[in-house]
Coordinates of C-alpha atoms and ligand atoms in Angstrom, one line a residue:
M22 CA 107.2 98.5 72.2
R23 CA 109.1 97.7 75.5
K24 CA 109.0 100.5 77.7
G25 CA 111.4 100.8 80.7
T26 CA 110.1 100.6 84.2
N27 CA 108.5 103.8 85.8
K28 CA 109.2 103.1 89.3
G29 CA 112.9 102.4 88.5
G30 CA 115.6 104.7 90.1
S31 CA 119.1 103.5 91.3
H32 CA 118.8 103.8 94.8
N33 CA 120.5 101.2 96.8
G34 CA 118.5 99.2 99.3
R35 CA 119.5 100.2 102.9
S36 CA 118.6 97.2 105.0
N37 CA 119.3 97.5 108.6
R38 CA 118.5 100.9 109.7
G39 CA 115.9 102.1 112.1
R40 CA 112.5 102.9 110.3
N41 CA 112.4 106.7 111.1
A42 CA 115.9 107.3 110.3
A43 CA 115.2 105.7 107.0
A44 CA 112.1 107.8 106.5
E45 CA 114.0 110.8 107.2
K46 CA 116.8 110.0 104.9
E47 CA 114.1 109.2 102.3
R48 CA 112.7 112.5 102.4
A49 CA 116.1 114.1 102.2
D50 CA 116.9 112.1 99.1
A51 CA 113.6 113.3 97.4
P52 CA 113.9 116.4 95.4
F53 CA 110.7 117.8 96.8
Q54 CA 109.1 119.0 99.9
K55 CA 105.6 118.2 100.9
N56 CA 103.3 120.9 99.7
E57 CA 105.6 122.3 97.1
E58 CA 104.1 122.9 93.7
V59 CA 105.8 121.5 90.7
T60 CA 105.5 121.0 87.2
V61 CA 105.3 117.5 86.0
D62 CA 105.3 115.6 82.6
I63 CA 102.9 112.7 82.5
I64 CA 104.4 109.6 80.8
G65 CA 102.1 107.0 81.9
L66 CA 99.1 105.5 83.9
T67 CA 99.4 103.1 86.7
H68 CA 97.1 100.1 86.9
D69 CA 94.8 102.3 89.1
G70 CA 94.4 104.8 86.8
E71 CA 96.7 107.5 88.3
G72 CA 99.0 109.5 85.9
V73 CA 102.7 108.6 86.4
G74 CA 104.5 111.7 86.4
R75 CA 108.3 112.5 86.1
A76 CA 110.0 115.6 87.5
N77 CA 113.7 116.1 88.1
G78 CA 114.0 112.4 87.7
F79 CA 111.6 111.7 90.4
T80 CA 108.3 109.7 90.1
L81 CA 105.2 111.4 91.2
F82 CA 101.6 109.9 90.9
I83 CA 98.9 112.2 90.0
Q84 CA 95.2 111.2 90.0
G85 CA 93.3 112.8 87.1
A86 CA 96.4 113.4 85.1
L87 CA 96.8 111.7 81.7
P88 CA 99.8 110.4 79.6
G89 CA 101.4 113.1 77.3
E90 CA 100.1 115.9 79.6
R91 CA 102.1 118.6 81.4
V92 CA 100.5 119.7 84.8
R93 CA 101.1 121.8 87.8
A94 CA 100.6 119.5 90.9
K95 CA 101.0 120.2 94.7
V96 CA 103.3 117.6 96.3
M97 CA 101.2 115.6 99.0
K98 CA 103.4 112.7 100.1
V99 CA 107.1 112.0 99.6
K100 CA 108.8 108.6 99.7
K101 CA 112.1 107.6 98.7
Q102 CA 111.7 106.9 95.0
Y103 CA 108.3 108.1 94.4
G104 CA 105.6 110.5 96.0
Y105 CA 102.0 111.5 95.6
A106 CA 100.9 115.0 94.2
R107 CA 97.4 116.7 93.6
L108 CA 96.5 118.0 90.3
V109 CA 96.4 121.8 90.5
E110 CA 96.5 123.0 86.8
L111 CA 96.6 121.3 83.4
L112 CA 99.4 123.2 81.6
E113 CA 99.3 121.0 78.5
K114 CA 96.3 119.0 77.6
S115 CA 96.2 115.4 76.2
A116 CA 94.3 115.0 72.8
D117 CA 92.7 111.9 74.6
R118 CA 91.3 113.9 77.5
Q119 CA 87.4 114.2 77.6
E120 CA 84.8 115.7 79.8
P121 CA 83.5 112.9 82.0
P122 CA 79.8 112.4 81.3
C123 CA 79.2 111.6 85.1
D124 CA 78.5 114.2 87.5
I125 CA 80.0 112.3 90.5
F126 CA 83.1 110.9 88.6
K127 CA 85.7 112.8 90.7
E128 CA 84.2 111.7 94.0
C129 CA 83.1 108.2 93.3
G130 CA 85.8 105.3 93.4
G131 CA 83.7 103.2 90.9
C132 CA 85.3 104.5 87.5
Q133 CA 88.6 105.8 86.8
L134 CA 88.9 106.6 83.3
Q135 CA 85.9 108.5 82.4
H136 CA 88.1 111.5 81.7
F137 CA 90.3 109.2 78.8
D138 CA 88.7 108.8 75.4
Y139 CA 87.4 105.4 74.8
A140 CA 89.7 104.4 72.1
A141 CA 92.5 105.5 74.2
Q142 CA 91.3 103.5 77.0
L143 CA 91.4 100.4 74.7
A144 CA 94.8 101.3 73.4
W145 CA 95.9 101.6 77.0
K146 CA 94.5 98.5 78.2
R147 CA 96.1 96.5 75.4
Q148 CA 99.7 98.3 76.6
H149 CA 99.0 97.3 80.0
V150 CA 98.8 93.6 79.1
V151 CA 101.8 93.7 77.1
D152 CA 103.6 95.6 80.0
N153 CA 102.9 92.8 82.3
L154 CA 103.8 90.0 80.0
V155 CA 107.0 91.5 79.3
R156 CA 108.0 92.8 82.8
I157 CA 106.3 90.2 85.1
G158 CA 106.4 87.2 82.6
K159 CA 109.8 88.0 81.0
L160 CA 107.8 86.9 77.8
N161 CA 108.5 87.8 74.3
V162 CA 105.7 89.9 72.7
A163 CA 105.5 90.6 69.2
G164 CA 105.5 94.5 67.9
E165 CA 102.0 95.6 66.6
G166 CA 101.7 94.3 63.0
E167 CA 105.3 92.7 63.2
A168 CA 106.1 89.4 61.7
S169 CA 107.9 87.8 64.7
D170 CA 107.8 84.5 66.9
G171 CA 106.5 86.6 69.8
I172 CA 103.3 86.6 71.3
V173 CA 100.5 88.2 69.3
V174 CA 98.4 90.6 71.6
H175 CA 95.4 91.5 69.6
P176 CA 93.6 95.1 69.8
T177 CA 91.4 95.2 73.0
V178 CA 87.9 94.4 71.9
G179 CA 85.8 97.2 72.8
M180 CA 82.0 98.0 73.0
D181 CA 80.0 100.2 70.2
K182 CA 78.2 101.7 73.4
P183 CA 80.3 101.5 76.5
W184 CA 77.7 102.6 78.9
R185 CA 75.0 101.0 81.1
Y186 CA 76.6 97.6 80.7
R187 CA 76.7 96.3 84.2
N188 CA 73.7 93.7 85.0
K189 CA 74.6 93.8 88.7
A190 CA 74.8 96.5 91.5
S191 CA 75.8 96.1 95.0
V192 CA 75.1 99.3 96.8
P193 CA 75.8 100.0 100.6
I194 CA 73.0 101.7 102.6
G195 CA 73.9 104.5 105.2
T196 CA 72.6 107.6 106.6
H197 CA 72.9 111.3 105.5
N198 CA 75.0 113.1 107.8
A199 CA 72.8 116.3 107.9
S200 CA 69.2 114.9 107.5
G201 CA 69.7 111.6 109.1
E202 CA 67.6 110.1 106.2
L203 CA 68.4 106.7 104.7
I204 CA 70.7 106.8 101.9
A205 CA 72.1 104.2 99.1
G206 CA 75.1 104.8 97.0
F207 CA 78.8 104.6 96.7
Y208 CA 81.7 104.9 99.0
A209 CA 83.7 108.2 98.1
R210 CA 87.1 107.3 96.8
G211 CA 89.2 105.8 99.4
T212 CA 86.8 106.1 102.1
H213 CA 83.9 104.3 103.6
R214 CA 81.8 107.6 103.5
I215 CA 78.6 106.8 101.7
I216 CA 77.4 109.3 99.2
D217 CA 73.8 109.2 98.1
M218 CA 73.5 108.2 94.4
D219 CA 70.0 107.7 92.1
D220 CA 72.2 107.1 88.6
C221 CA 75.2 105.2 87.7
L222 CA 76.1 105.5 84.1
I223 CA 77.6 102.2 83.7
E224 CA 74.9 100.4 85.5
H225 CA 71.6 98.8 83.8
E226 CA 68.6 101.2 84.2
H227 CA 66.8 98.1 86.1
N228 CA 69.5 98.2 88.6
D229 CA 69.4 102.0 89.3
E230 CA 65.7 101.7 89.6
V231 CA 66.0 98.7 92.2
V232 CA 68.2 101.0 94.4
R233 CA 65.9 104.0 94.3
V234 CA 62.8 101.7 95.1
V235 CA 64.7 100.0 97.8
K236 CA 65.5 103.7 99.3
R237 CA 62.1 104.6 98.9
I238 CA 60.5 101.6 100.8
G239 CA 63.3 101.6 103.3
R240 CA 62.6 105.4 104.3
E241 CA 58.6 104.6 104.1
L242 CA 59.2 101.7 106.6
G243 CA 61.5 103.6 108.8
V244 CA 64.2 100.9 108.3
T245 CA 67.6 101.7 110.2
P246 CA 70.6 101.6 107.9
Y247 CA 73.5 99.4 109.1
D248 CA 76.2 101.7 110.9
E249 CA 79.8 100.4 110.4
E250 CA 81.1 102.3 113.7
T251 CA 78.5 100.8 116.1
G252 CA 77.6 97.5 114.4
C253 CA 73.9 98.5 114.8
G254 CA 71.0 98.8 112.4
V255 CA 69.2 96.6 110.0
L256 CA 69.9 97.1 106.3
R257 CA 73.6 96.9 105.1
H258 CA 73.6 96.6 101.2
V259 CA 71.1 96.1 98.3
M260 CA 72.4 93.9 95.5
A261 CA 70.0 94.2 92.2
R262 CA 70.8 91.8 89.2
T263 CA 69.0 91.9 86.0
G264 CA 68.8 89.3 83.2
V265 CA 69.6 91.5 80.2
V266 CA 68.1 89.2 77.7
T267 CA 65.1 88.1 79.9
G268 CA 64.4 91.4 81.7
E269 CA 64.2 89.3 85.0
I270 CA 65.2 91.2 88.0
M271 CA 66.5 89.9 91.5
V272 CA 66.5 92.1 94.7
V273 CA 68.8 91.0 97.5
L274 CA 68.4 92.6 100.8
I275 CA 71.7 92.0 102.9
T276 CA 70.7 92.7 106.6
N277 CA 72.3 92.7 109.9
V278 CA 69.6 90.8 111.4
K279 CA 68.2 87.2 111.0
K280 CA 64.7 88.3 110.8
L281 CA 63.8 91.2 108.2
P282 CA 61.2 93.3 110.2
S283 CA 58.1 94.2 107.9
A284 CA 59.0 91.5 105.5
D285 CA 55.6 91.2 104.1
R286 CA 55.4 94.9 103.4
W287 CA 58.8 94.7 101.8
I288 CA 57.7 92.0 99.6
E289 CA 54.4 93.8 98.6
R290 CA 55.9 97.0 98.0
I291 CA 58.9 95.7 95.6
R292 CA 56.2 93.8 93.8
E293 CA 54.3 96.7 93.3
E294 CA 57.1 99.2 92.2
L295 CA 59.1 96.7 90.2
P296 CA 56.8 94.7 87.8
G297 CA 59.9 92.7 86.4
V298 CA 60.8 91.4 89.7
K299 CA 61.2 87.6 89.8
S300 CA 63.2 86.9 93.1
I301 CA 63.3 88.7 96.4
V302 CA 66.1 87.3 98.5
Q303 CA 67.5 88.1 102.0
N304 CA 71.0 87.3 102.8
V305 CA 72.1 87.7 106.6
N306 CA 75.4 89.4 107.4
T307 CA 75.9 90.0 111.1
R308 CA 79.9 90.1 111.0
E309 CA 81.9 93.3 111.1
T310 CA 83.6 92.9 107.9
N311 CA 83.8 94.6 104.5
V312 CA 82.5 91.5 102.7
I313 CA 79.2 92.0 101.5
F314 CA 77.5 88.7 101.8
G315 CA 77.1 86.4 105.0
D316 CA 76.6 82.8 104.9
E317 CA 72.8 82.5 105.2
T318 CA 70.5 83.4 102.2
R319 CA 66.9 82.8 102.1
T320 CA 64.3 83.5 99.3
L321 CA 61.6 85.8 100.7
W322 CA 59.4 85.7 97.5
G323 CA 59.5 84.2 94.1
S324 CA 62.1 81.9 92.5
D325 CA 65.6 81.6 94.1
V326 CA 67.0 82.3 90.6
I327 CA 66.8 84.7 87.9
Y328 CA 67.4 83.5 84.3
D329 CA 69.5 85.2 81.5
E330 CA 70.8 84.2 78.3
L331 CA 74.1 84.2 76.7
D332 CA 74.5 83.3 72.9
G333 CA 71.1 81.3 73.1
I334 CA 72.1 79.4 76.2
R335 CA 69.8 79.7 79.2
F336 CA 71.4 80.4 82.7
A337 CA 70.1 80.0 86.2
I338 CA 71.8 82.5 88.6
S339 CA 71.3 82.5 92.2
A340 CA 72.1 85.2 94.5
R341 CA 75.6 84.0 95.6
S342 CA 76.7 82.9 92.1
F343 CA 79.2 84.6 90.2
Y344 CA 78.1 85.8 86.7
Q345 CA 80.1 88.0 84.5
V346 CA 78.6 91.6 84.7
N347 CA 78.9 92.5 81.0
P348 CA 76.7 90.3 79.3
M349 CA 77.4 91.5 75.8
Q350 CA 81.1 91.3 76.0
T351 CA 80.9 88.2 77.9
V352 CA 79.7 86.6 74.8
E353 CA 82.7 88.0 72.8
L354 CA 85.1 86.7 75.5
Y355 CA 83.6 83.2 75.6
R356 CA 83.4 83.0 71.6
R357 CA 87.2 83.4 72.0
A358 CA 87.6 80.9 74.6
V359 CA 85.5 78.4 72.4
E360 CA 87.8 79.2 69.2
Y361 CA 91.0 79.0 71.2
A362 CA 90.0 75.6 72.3
G363 CA 90.1 74.4 68.6
L364 CA 87.2 71.9 69.0
T365 CA 86.2 69.4 66.7
G366 CA 83.5 67.4 68.4
N367 CA 85.7 64.7 70.2
E368 CA 87.6 66.4 72.7
D369 CA 87.8 66.1 76.4
V370 CA 87.8 69.3 78.0
I371 CA 88.5 70.6 81.6
D372 CA 86.7 73.9 82.8
A373 CA 88.5 74.9 85.9
Y374 CA 86.9 77.8 88.0
C375 CA 83.8 77.1 86.1
G376 CA 81.2 79.3 88.1
I377 CA 77.7 78.3 87.0
G378 CA 79.1 76.5 84.2
T379 CA 78.9 79.3 81.6
I380 CA 81.9 78.7 79.6
S381 CA 81.6 74.9 80.1
L382 CA 78.4 75.0 78.2
F383 CA 79.7 77.2 75.6
L384 CA 82.3 74.5 75.2
A385 CA 79.9 71.6 75.4
R386 CA 78.4 72.6 72.3
K387 CA 81.4 71.8 70.4
A388 CA 83.5 69.1 72.5
G389 CA 83.1 65.5 73.1
R390 CA 82.9 66.0 77.0
V391 CA 83.4 68.9 79.5
Y392 CA 84.3 68.6 83.0
G393 CA 83.8 71.6 85.2
V394 CA 84.9 72.1 88.8
E395 CA 84.2 75.2 91.2
I396 CA 84.6 76.0 94.8
V397 CA 81.3 77.4 95.4
P398 CA 78.7 74.4 96.0
E399 CA 75.7 76.9 95.0
A400 CA 77.4 77.5 91.8
I401 CA 77.9 74.2 90.9
E402 CA 74.3 73.2 91.7
D403 CA 73.4 76.3 89.1
A404 CA 75.8 74.7 86.6
A405 CA 74.3 71.2 86.8
R406 CA 70.7 72.8 86.5
N407 CA 71.8 74.9 83.7
A408 CA 73.1 71.9 81.6
K409 CA 69.7 70.2 82.1
L410 CA 67.9 73.3 81.0
N411 CA 69.9 73.5 77.8
G412 CA 69.5 69.8 77.1
I413 CA 73.3 69.6 77.3
E414 CA 74.3 65.9 78.6
N415 CA 78.1 65.9 78.0
A416 CA 79.0 68.4 80.8
I417 CA 79.8 67.1 84.4
F418 CA 80.2 69.2 87.4
E419 CA 82.0 68.9 90.7
A420 CA 82.3 71.2 93.6
G421 CA 85.5 71.7 95.2
P422 CA 89.0 73.5 94.9
A423 CA 90.3 73.1 91.1
E424 CA 93.7 72.4 92.6
V425 CA 92.5 69.4 94.5
V426 CA 89.7 68.1 92.4
I427 CA 91.6 67.9 89.0
P428 CA 94.6 66.0 90.4
R429 CA 92.3 63.4 91.7
W430 CA 90.5 63.3 88.3
R431 CA 93.8 62.7 86.7
E432 CA 94.5 59.9 89.2
E433 CA 91.3 58.4 88.4
G434 CA 92.3 58.4 84.6
I435 CA 90.7 61.4 83.2
T436 CA 92.6 63.2 80.5
A437 CA 92.2 66.3 78.7
D438 CA 92.9 67.4 75.3
V439 CA 92.1 71.0 76.4
I440 CA 92.2 72.8 79.8
V441 CA 90.6 76.3 80.3
V442 CA 91.2 78.1 83.3
D443 CA 89.4 81.4 84.4
P444 CA 90.8 82.0 88.0
P445 CA 90.0 84.9 90.3
R446 CA 92.2 87.8 90.5
K447 CA 95.1 86.0 92.6
G448 CA 95.4 83.6 89.5
C449 CA 95.9 79.8 89.5
D450 CA 97.0 77.9 92.6
P451 CA 100.5 76.7 91.9
A452 CA 99.1 73.2 92.4
L453 CA 96.9 73.4 89.6
L454 CA 99.5 74.8 87.1
E455 CA 101.8 71.7 88.3
T456 CA 98.8 69.4 87.4
I457 CA 98.3 71.0 84.0
L458 CA 101.9 70.4 83.4
K459 CA 101.6 66.7 84.4
M460 CA 98.4 66.3 82.2
Q461 CA 99.9 68.0 79.2
P462 CA 96.6 69.0 77.3
E463 CA 97.3 70.1 73.6
R464 CA 96.0 73.4 74.5
V465 CA 95.3 75.7 77.4
V466 CA 93.1 78.3 77.3
Y467 CA 93.6 80.9 80.1
V468 CA 90.8 83.7 80.9
S469 CA 92.1 86.2 83.2
C470 CA 90.9 89.4 84.8
N471 CA 94.2 90.3 86.2
P472 CA 97.2 90.7 83.8
S473 CA 100.0 90.4 86.4
T474 CA 98.7 87.1 87.9
L475 CA 98.2 86.0 84.0
A476 CA 102.0 87.1 83.2
R477 CA 103.2 85.1 86.5
D478 CA 101.1 81.8 85.4
L479 CA 102.1 82.0 81.6
R480 CA 105.8 82.1 82.9
V481 CA 105.2 79.0 84.6
L482 CA 103.5 77.3 81.9
E483 CA 106.1 78.4 79.5
D484 CA 108.9 77.0 81.8
G485 CA 107.1 73.8 81.6
G486 CA 106.9 73.4 77.9
Y487 CA 104.1 75.5 76.8
R488 CA 104.0 78.4 74.1
T489 CA 101.8 81.3 74.5
V490 CA 100.5 82.1 71.1
E491 CA 98.2 84.7 71.4
V492 CA 96.5 87.2 73.9
V493 CA 93.1 88.9 73.2
P494 CA 92.2 91.6 75.8
V495 CA 88.3 92.0 75.9
D496 CA 86.8 95.1 77.5
M497 CA 84.4 93.9 80.1
F498 CA 84.6 97.0 82.1
P499 CA 84.6 100.2 80.3
H500 CA 85.9 103.3 82.0
T501 CA 87.3 101.5 84.8
T502 CA 91.0 100.2 84.8
H503 CA 90.1 96.4 84.6
V504 CA 91.4 94.5 82.0
E505 CA 90.1 91.0 81.0
C506 CA 92.1 88.7 78.6
C507 CA 91.8 85.5 76.9
S508 CA 95.0 83.5 76.1
L509 CA 95.9 80.5 73.9
L510 CA 98.8 78.3 75.0
V511 CA 99.9 75.2 72.9
W512 CA 101.9 72.3 74.1
N513 CA 105.5 72.8 72.7
G514 CA 106.9 69.7 74.2
N515 CA 109.7 69.8 76.8
N516 CA 112.7 68.5 74.4
E517 CA 114.4 72.0 74.0
Ligands
SAH649 N1 84.3 80.7 84.4 C1 83.2 81.4 85.2 C2 83.7 81.8 86.6 C3 84.8 82.7 86.6 S1 85.1 83.6 88.3 C4 82.5 82.5 84.5 O1 83.0 82.9 83.4 O2 81.5 83.0 84.9 C5 86.2 82.7 89.1 C6 85.3 81.6 89.9 O3 86.5 80.6 90.7 C7 84.5 81.9 91.0 O4 83.3 81.4 90.7 C8 85.0 81.4 92.2 O5 84.1 80.9 93.0 C9 85.8 80.3 91.9 N2 87.1 79.8 92.6 C10 87.6 80.4 93.3 N3 88.9 79.7 93.8 C11 88.5 78.5 93.3 C12 89.1 77.3 93.6 N4 90.4 77.1 94.4 N5 89.0 76.3 92.8 C13 87.6 76.2 92.2 N6 87.0 77.4 92.1 C14 87.3 78.4 92.4

């Protein structure tokens, strides 16, 4: 179950050489030349979904190749211990290879694994979690079905129908090179070139419809797309969000100008074309940045939120708030988080990185009291509104950084039986982990969208006296390499 690292190799690090000389030497060390065609055995997948190939003891990363395959590939780039090659021919095919159902899979950067059978994706995601726990966290993982004191990593919880699951689309607007027409689509893999797209197979149909409609209206009204090179143009992105249970739709137009030209026409036409629309919002972003949203958000028409429901709890969601993109799997994930919290009705629970209070309200149904903390003030406003909306009175929310607010709560005498954390990709702030170790809740439930920072943080908590009992990967993002996990840790005492 524990595999050796792929990128290994026994080269000595040469520290004090000129960069060019080192690069030349690197190429001399490599067994291949650029443009050479080689036969490669694929032994794994990187976290980006590239095949990891071995040939003559050298590692080559090959987009599109799958574990177990033998391929011919053309070497494109050579470094000291590894290189990149382009797939030329499949010599031996994996039994897990499948025809990607989407026509633009190869060009689009959105999905990475459509060529990989879904059951194999789920198995790979579990193994990816195990590898991270072992390599980065230096944790002891129990083998599948093995009785041992290691961490139990469950099979990945998958979807019965892993398509059309996304409730949110953020789509860049651009100009067609030849026709000059306004287009909306995706950035070609690894570039900022926009390719027009009408249909995305992992997107809810409503969101695809919103994008098509916005494109049509933009063309009718002669709207100029934003141009990254010149910084000119009006429309940068369209964001569509659908409450999958309620059917409510929000349309957000992200503009490079404060005043949206022909705003009334926009509103009229969107309402004509999209009867389910409940909220039309403008966000202003005039900065030269890859970040989609700017700071100024205003409602052009309708409500400033849409509603959705998860397991019978209603949520108001505003344009800037984080809300999980796969609602069906979110319920699976949160149910496990609640189960791991082991609540009997009396516990004090802290939900750190709580967003609009989703996990908090799931917990509040079973706990004594829940304290939620989140850095985005609008999300905290949504969280408080959501508690009220559901008649939940035992949840309290505060805006601020978790690593600042929770230590202050501790000084004020607040204690916790359970702390739930659900941080962004970079993981928990070290100051928060330190506070958890001081507060010593009986259980910590760690929800993570990044197995490598999860493994790093579990190591810190283990060193501080916690024991990781079990981890369950939940597939929130089928056909992509993203992996979400829920983990249970229990206080083990520091008397070892
Ligand atoms: N638990 C929520 C949100 C998880 S996403 C849910 O499942 O919907 C992570 C959240 O952490 C985001 O809402 C982000 O705004 C917030 N965040 C990022 N850094 C933070 C920090 N230092 N302190 C508190 N919240 C933070």
